[in-house]
Structures are given as structure tokens and as C-alpha cells.
XYZ file of C-alpha atoms in Angstrom:
404
model
C -75.174 18.027 23.705
C -78.338 15.937 23.960
C -78.021 12.610 25.742
C -79.362 10.884 22.635
C -75.817 11.590 21.124
C -74.399 9.328 24.018
C -76.553 6.411 22.825
C -75.381 6.865 19.281
C -71.799 7.031 20.518
C -72.201 3.729 22.404
C -73.526 2.064 19.278
C -70.580 3.465 17.345
C -68.207 2.178 20.059
C -69.608 -1.368 19.624
C -69.301 -1.294 15.899
C -65.847 0.250 15.865
C -64.669 -2.526 18.210
C -66.173 -5.452 16.266
C -64.765 -4.028 13.016
C -61.127 -3.794 14.158
C -60.738 -6.281 16.950
C -60.732 -9.197 14.611
C -57.314 -8.061 13.175
C -55.750 -8.829 16.480
C -57.492 -12.164 16.989
C -56.903 -13.768 13.528
C -54.251 -16.293 14.758
C -56.652 -17.448 17.514
C -59.564 -17.733 15.216
C -57.619 -19.472 12.475
C -56.190 -21.936 15.022
C -59.625 -22.895 16.480
C -61.208 -23.501 13.075
C -58.079 -25.035 11.442
C -57.787 -22.572 8.721
C -54.863 -20.555 7.416
C -54.280 -16.903 8.376
C -55.031 -15.721 4.787
C -58.236 -17.629 4.906
C -59.108 -16.081 8.248
C -58.536 -12.696 6.629
C -61.776 -13.220 4.787
C -63.384 -12.275 8.016
C -61.979 -8.841 7.574
C -62.632 -8.637 3.891
C -66.113 -9.995 4.232
C -66.971 -7.260 6.765
C -65.669 -4.531 4.643
C -67.618 -5.639 1.656
C -70.707 -6.056 3.814
C -70.365 -2.375 4.914
C -70.085 -1.194 1.278
C -73.165 -3.251 0.134
C -75.135 -2.994 3.334
C -75.048 0.832 3.690
C -77.273 1.667 0.701
C -79.261 -1.627 0.889
C -80.361 -1.281 4.530
C -81.057 2.354 4.184
C -83.273 1.940 1.197
C -85.069 -0.894 3.042
C -85.528 1.527 6.021
C -86.954 4.491 4.121
C -90.455 3.549 5.113
C -89.996 3.592 8.803
C -88.758 6.112 11.362
C -85.138 6.815 11.793
C -85.158 5.783 15.500
C -86.885 2.476 14.755
C -84.435 1.798 11.997
C -81.428 2.551 14.215
C -83.030 -0.033 16.704
C -83.328 -2.655 14.022
C -79.817 -2.146 12.923
C -78.542 -2.579 16.492
C -80.583 -5.739 16.654
C -78.927 -6.918 13.370
C -75.542 -6.059 14.901
C -76.167 -8.086 18.050
C -77.495 -11.164 16.029
C -74.240 -11.031 13.936
C -71.950 -10.882 16.850
C -73.744 -13.664 18.768
C -73.549 -15.791 15.583
C -69.792 -15.124 15.563
C -69.354 -15.917 19.119
C -71.148 -19.264 18.919
C -70.078 -20.174 15.449
C -69.485 -24.119 15.259
C -67.597 -23.689 11.845
C -65.632 -20.907 9.964
C -68.359 -20.603 7.375
C -70.911 -19.680 10.049
C -68.459 -17.122 11.564
C -68.055 -15.421 8.191
C -71.827 -15.271 7.959
C -72.021 -13.687 11.329
C -69.373 -11.097 10.371
C -71.365 -10.121 7.229
C -74.594 -9.983 9.231
C -73.105 -7.563 11.676
C -71.405 -5.499 8.916
C -74.793 -4.827 7.283
C -75.733 -2.664 10.153
C -72.449 -0.668 10.100
C -72.916 1.827 7.113
C -76.663 2.473 7.683
C -76.255 3.017 11.464
C -73.533 5.752 10.928
C -75.322 7.144 7.891
C -78.839 7.433 9.611
C -77.036 8.269 12.943
C -75.237 11.256 11.271
C -78.651 12.513 10.024
C -80.365 12.072 13.494
C -77.305 13.576 15.276
C -77.487 16.739 12.978
C -81.230 17.098 13.610
C -80.865 16.975 17.389
C -78.796 20.273 17.517
C -78.923 23.732 16.054
C -77.576 24.226 12.494
C -74.326 25.751 13.645
C -73.512 22.637 15.713
C -74.231 19.940 13.264
C -70.615 18.911 12.475
C -69.952 18.784 16.254
C -72.790 16.457 16.816
C -71.756 14.147 14.095
C -68.233 14.129 15.543
C -69.689 13.298 19.003
C -71.179 10.167 17.522
C -68.093 9.255 15.705
C -66.103 9.628 19.054
C -67.509 6.287 19.882
C -65.775 4.749 16.875
C -62.497 6.469 17.648
C -62.628 5.558 21.393
C -63.104 2.023 20.304
C -59.755 1.964 18.773
C -58.069 3.237 22.011
C -60.066 1.107 24.448
C -62.321 -1.365 22.881
C -59.975 -2.962 20.433
C -57.007 -3.327 22.728
C -59.114 -4.564 25.533
C -61.038 -6.944 23.147
C -57.724 -8.288 21.822
C -56.367 -8.836 25.307
C -59.533 -10.651 26.435
C -59.536 -12.729 23.259
C -55.857 -13.828 23.646
C -56.314 -14.391 27.285
C -59.786 -16.034 27.800
C -60.880 -16.760 24.259
C -62.072 -14.922 21.122
C -65.585 -16.030 21.596
C -65.707 -14.125 24.937
C -64.674 -10.952 22.969
C -67.498 -11.227 20.508
C -69.860 -12.143 23.321
C -68.874 -8.752 25.028
C -69.388 -6.890 21.727
C -72.838 -8.320 21.560
C -73.572 -7.101 25.032
C -72.319 -3.646 23.970
C -74.847 -3.906 21.100
C -77.627 -4.527 23.698
C -76.545 -1.428 25.618
C -76.583 0.615 22.441
C -79.998 -0.819 21.528
C -81.443 0.184 24.991
C -79.912 3.549 24.779
C -81.354 4.388 21.415
C -84.835 3.074 22.534
C -84.662 5.275 25.803
C -82.688 8.470 24.555
C -83.240 8.983 20.908
C -86.415 10.928 20.311
C -88.732 9.594 17.703
C -88.349 12.638 15.206
C -91.070 12.842 12.673
C -90.295 11.118 9.345
C -90.101 13.711 6.579
C -93.225 13.577 4.638
C -93.088 13.112 0.893
C -89.421 11.957 0.877
C -89.291 8.685 -1.097
C -86.474 6.451 -2.375
C -86.427 8.309 -5.623
C -85.780 11.581 -3.746
C -82.852 9.842 -1.818
C -81.409 8.516 -5.231
C -81.668 12.047 -6.644
C -78.899 13.090 -4.336
C -76.391 11.168 -6.559
C -77.131 13.533 -9.501
C -75.502 16.263 -7.640
C -71.859 16.554 -8.662
C -71.016 17.984 -5.211
C -72.280 14.929 -3.457
C -70.302 12.722 -5.716
C -67.075 14.921 -5.186
C -67.538 14.703 -1.437
C -67.684 10.959 -1.615
C -64.692 10.688 -3.928
C -62.854 12.884 -1.311
C -63.889 10.409 1.394
C -62.465 7.400 -0.666
C -59.121 9.209 -1.491
C -58.627 10.974 1.768
C -59.276 8.214 4.136
C -57.775 5.795 1.744
C -54.565 7.699 2.215
C -54.590 6.788 5.904
C -55.204 3.158 5.419
C -52.528 2.888 2.675
C -50.020 3.403 5.487
C -51.787 1.968 8.640
C -52.585 -1.420 6.921
C -48.925 -2.256 6.612
C -47.983 -0.672 9.950
C -46.732 -3.912 11.480
C -43.997 -4.919 9.025
C -43.037 -1.251 8.554
C -42.524 -0.536 12.313
C -40.828 -4.010 12.956
C -38.667 -4.174 9.877
C -37.993 -0.492 9.160
C -38.303 1.400 12.531
C -37.015 -1.573 14.668
C -39.849 -1.975 17.128
C -40.646 -5.240 18.661
C -43.663 -6.949 17.393
C -45.457 -6.564 20.854
C -44.981 -2.634 20.616
C -47.310 -2.589 17.636
C -50.353 -2.691 19.940
C -49.225 0.517 21.741
C -48.373 2.250 18.379
C -52.090 1.480 17.463
C -53.254 3.023 20.717
C -51.308 6.297 19.666
C -53.074 6.127 16.311
C -56.428 5.690 18.063
C -55.659 8.710 20.414
C -54.812 10.774 17.424
C -58.206 9.746 15.902
C -60.097 10.874 19.128
C -58.411 14.294 18.982
C -58.659 14.788 15.324
C -62.363 13.866 15.160
C -63.220 16.292 17.905
C -61.153 19.181 16.343
C -62.459 18.425 12.921
C -66.127 18.630 14.181
C -65.504 21.856 16.082
C -63.890 23.757 13.176
C -66.037 22.178 10.493
C -69.054 24.107 11.952
C -67.118 27.306 11.536
C -65.222 26.921 8.319
C -65.866 23.575 6.558
C -63.946 23.968 3.342
C -60.819 25.559 4.882
C -60.872 22.668 7.471
C -60.799 20.252 4.568
C -57.923 22.112 2.862
C -55.798 22.152 5.994
C -56.463 18.626 7.071
C -56.015 16.859 3.742
C -53.032 19.053 2.801
C -51.374 18.298 6.052
C -52.263 14.699 5.817
C -50.567 14.361 2.367
C -47.584 16.114 3.760
C -47.312 13.865 6.826
C -47.819 10.661 4.870
C -45.050 11.748 2.447
C -42.686 12.395 5.476
C -43.498 9.107 7.039
C -41.241 7.491 4.358
C -38.335 9.165 6.210
C -39.648 9.290 9.796
C -40.464 5.616 9.743
C -36.714 4.948 10.097
C -36.669 6.489 13.619
C -38.787 5.116 16.579
C -39.732 8.482 18.277
C -40.426 10.195 14.902
C -42.454 7.185 13.638
C -44.632 7.200 16.820
C -45.282 11.014 16.416
C -46.070 10.475 12.846
C -48.552 7.730 13.439
C -50.443 9.805 16.004
C -50.539 12.723 13.468
C -51.882 10.451 10.744
C -54.758 9.356 13.034
C -55.490 12.928 13.994
C -55.400 14.388 10.462
C -57.242 11.371 8.894
C -60.071 11.667 11.350
C -60.199 15.436 11.295
C -61.524 15.008 7.737
C -64.516 12.682 8.865
C -66.908 15.245 10.362
C -66.471 17.898 7.570
C -66.781 15.250 4.705
C -69.943 13.747 6.405
C -71.461 17.201 6.932
C -70.582 18.123 3.302
C -72.611 15.264 2.012
C -75.613 16.035 4.354
C -75.551 19.776 3.281
C -75.381 18.885 -0.362
C -78.008 16.219 -0.245
C -80.364 18.410 1.927
C -83.917 17.355 1.879
C -83.214 13.619 1.338
C -79.741 13.007 2.948
C -80.181 9.519 4.615
C -79.053 7.333 1.647
C -76.201 9.593 0.578
C -74.950 9.814 4.195
C -74.991 6.003 4.478
C -73.298 5.459 1.108
C -70.599 7.961 2.256
C -69.822 5.697 5.098
C -69.433 2.877 2.636
C -66.986 5.112 0.755
C -64.732 5.188 3.861
C -64.539 1.303 3.705
C -64.144 1.407 -0.133
C -61.224 3.643 0.506
C -59.803 1.151 3.041
C -60.010 -1.634 0.571
C -58.634 0.386 -2.335
C -55.734 1.722 -0.382
C -54.792 -1.680 1.218
C -54.715 -3.166 -2.243
C -52.676 -0.396 -3.661
C -50.193 -0.566 -0.712
C -49.923 -4.303 -1.313
C -49.080 -3.704 -5.030
C -46.114 -1.336 -4.306
C -44.767 -3.694 -1.683
C -44.991 -6.679 -3.962
C -43.287 -4.640 -6.660
C -40.196 -4.497 -4.397
C -40.359 -0.839 -3.343
C -40.204 -1.682 0.342
C -42.523 -1.523 3.363
C -42.543 2.359 3.337
C -43.770 2.609 -0.156
C -47.452 2.520 0.824
C -46.844 5.918 2.570
C -46.172 7.633 -0.894
C -49.412 5.906 -2.160
C -51.234 7.455 0.875
C -49.805 10.925 0.211
C -50.882 10.705 -3.402
C -54.409 9.713 -2.344
C -54.643 12.347 0.236
C -53.132 15.011 -2.194
C -55.689 13.838 -4.866
C -58.579 14.330 -2.292
C -57.193 17.977 -1.731
C -57.336 18.692 -5.472
C -60.996 17.416 -5.447
C -61.778 19.709 -2.555
C -60.387 22.784 -4.424
C -62.408 21.725 -7.518
C -65.570 21.231 -5.538
C -65.219 24.887 -3.945
C -64.484 26.248 -7.299
C -67.635 24.726 -8.782
C -69.625 25.906 -5.836
C -68.467 29.453 -6.217
C -69.235 29.415 -9.909
C -72.740 28.278 -9.091
C -73.104 30.871 -6.490
C -74.567 28.379 -3.945
C -73.027 27.202 -0.817
C -75.464 24.343 -0.268
C -77.465 23.021 -3.187
C -80.744 21.202 -2.482
C -80.957 18.193 -4.741
C -84.343 16.607 -3.927
C -86.056 18.922 -6.328
C -89.492 17.146 -5.894
C -89.585 17.492 -2.098
C -91.605 20.457 -1.126
C -89.493 23.404 0.149
C -90.772 23.387 3.648
C -89.792 19.775 3.983
C -86.346 20.319 2.967
C -85.514 22.157 6.263
C -83.983 19.818 8.827
C -85.633 19.913 12.178
C -83.474 21.682 14.747
C -84.216 20.665 18.226
C -82.762 23.025 20.870
C -80.202 21.280 23.167
């Protein structure tokens, strides 16, 4: 694999750390600013909304410059946002810092996916995308627990300062290692927008929202579920989340490897198994060992869908994939927000802390149905990868494959 993928993975590690570490530091942040925990929760919500809005916005703004330069600008924005959070004199300023950092999230992964795919031969694209996302998954195993520990021991401002330093490393890595690939000629914003007229692109994004939403329907409420239902101590939740992160790392790598060989079968298996495991979690949540195994499987199966779904979008939006790729990253966060809300609704309805698992199973099952529909439509059209940017000259629709 090209070293440039390492630079992308470092950036992904920093982004993944700053996205999730705040969840473990909410009490400390709330205490310092004198706000309630629910109010501090806006730091999570604001970040998620910033990803959804920032992904298309930043990508559209970056269509006139090279992808390498845009990646560097995004890492710069990420650094500014985290420095602002670390030095924030008031809660409102920290919220602004979180939103600023989040604006880089979707566009970085979206553009990074396109760059990663262009760095390798066509049959290795999903694996290259998975390698970049490894940074995000490893962040949940190493970065988030370590950042939480540092924040609780030394202070949350130190944690965000460290995350900003990670951003500097990522920026230097992109500057040094990522080649300045030629910008596709003739591809304008209207070509990028044309991707959204392709039903296959929209179906892939819907699969992203529902499939990954299934994961977060359960994981959002993992703390009360594991303490009140399984009987774990509150302090054990950190290690359960590490198991979830380890599952994410393994699932991401396996998903990337097999998606290059058989993309749709990989989606069928991962989404079907995810729906089944989430449904079974309603039962296994009552036993500590079974619950720990199930949490690991949810992380693995959930992230096994990420490389194939991202590659599916790139394939179907061939010729002008950058905006579609970035919006699909926003779709992951939209799925998180949707499933967290639905999980809260069933708990508030008195159905218990395991009820979100059924919500997750239904969401993942719905994504599987969409995958079958998508493949059926594809067979009917007799095309395995439809080019949507009809006004882009044929020779420019080919992605540049750089031997590794």
C-alpha cells in the first residue's frame, strides 16, 4: 500500500478521536463551564450536524482546487477547531470550536476515499479505502480511551490540545506523502451534483443511513443497557467500548478485502448478519459474556459494511465522485442521529433498555432489502457500474490508477 494511505489514516485517527472522545468527557466539560450534562450534549449534537452540513458544503467549495490542497486545508480547519475547543473561555466558544472541527470531517473522508482509490489499482480500491478508515477504527480502540483517561486525569483541555497536535501530524503527512494527482479536467460542480440523479447512488446512501444506523441504535444506549440489564459496573463500559472498537478494526479490514472481490455479496452477508446479531442482542444483553461477544460482533459487522458502501458510491458516481463520496460520509452521521432518536423513543415508551436493539435490527434489515433491490435494478439495466456524469468526456471518467 502507498505511504500516502498512512497520512490519510493519521488524519482519520485524529478525526475519529475528536468525534468520540467528548462523550467520555461530558461531565468534566459541563462542570468547568457550569452547564448541565444535557446542555453539554450539544457538543455531540453540534458536531454531528456539522458533519452532515459540512460534507457537501466543504466539498463543493473545494471543487476548484486540487484534492491534495483541499485535504491540507481541511486538516488546517480541524486543527483550528480543536485549538479553539482546548482554549475556549466559554461554553459557546467551545461549541463553535466543535462545529468548526466537524466541518472538516465529512469532506476529509469523502475526498480521502477518492484519493485512496486513485492511489491503487482498480481491484484494490476497497482495500485502500478500508486502510484509510482503519485510522478511524483504531481511534476507538486507542485514541478515545487514552484521550478520556488524559482528560479525566490531567484535564479535558489537554486532550483537545493533543488532538490538535495529531491534526498537525496529519497535515504534514498529507503535505509530504500524498501525491498532487492531476485534477480531473472538465468536472464541475454540476457534474458532481448529477451523481444524485442516479438511483443507485441514492440507494447506496440509504443503505448507509439504515445499515450504520442499526449499529448506533444499540451502541448509543450501551451504558444503561450493560449496567442495568447485563449487570456490569459503570467502569466496565470503557472496556466494552474497546471491544466494540476492536470489532470495528477487524470488520473494516475484512470488509475492505472482500468488497474488492465480491462487493454485493459482502453487503448481503454483513447486513444480514448485523440484523440477526442486533435482534439476538435483546437476549444476549442479559448475560455478561454473551453481551461482550455480541458487542464485538456488532462493531465488526457494522464496519464491514463501510468499505463496500463507500466503494459502491464511488463506482456509481464514477467520473464525478467527490461530492457523492463526501455526502455518503454525512449519511453515516445522519444514520447515527436517526437511530439514537428512534432508540430514545422506544425507551421513553417504556419498552426497556434492550428495545433499541430491535430498532437496530429493523434498520439493518431494511438496508439489506435495499441492497437486494439495488442489485435487482442493476441486473435489469445490465450495467454493473453506471457512469452518471454524462457531460464529462469518456476519457476523463476513468480514475487514475497509480501502481503501488
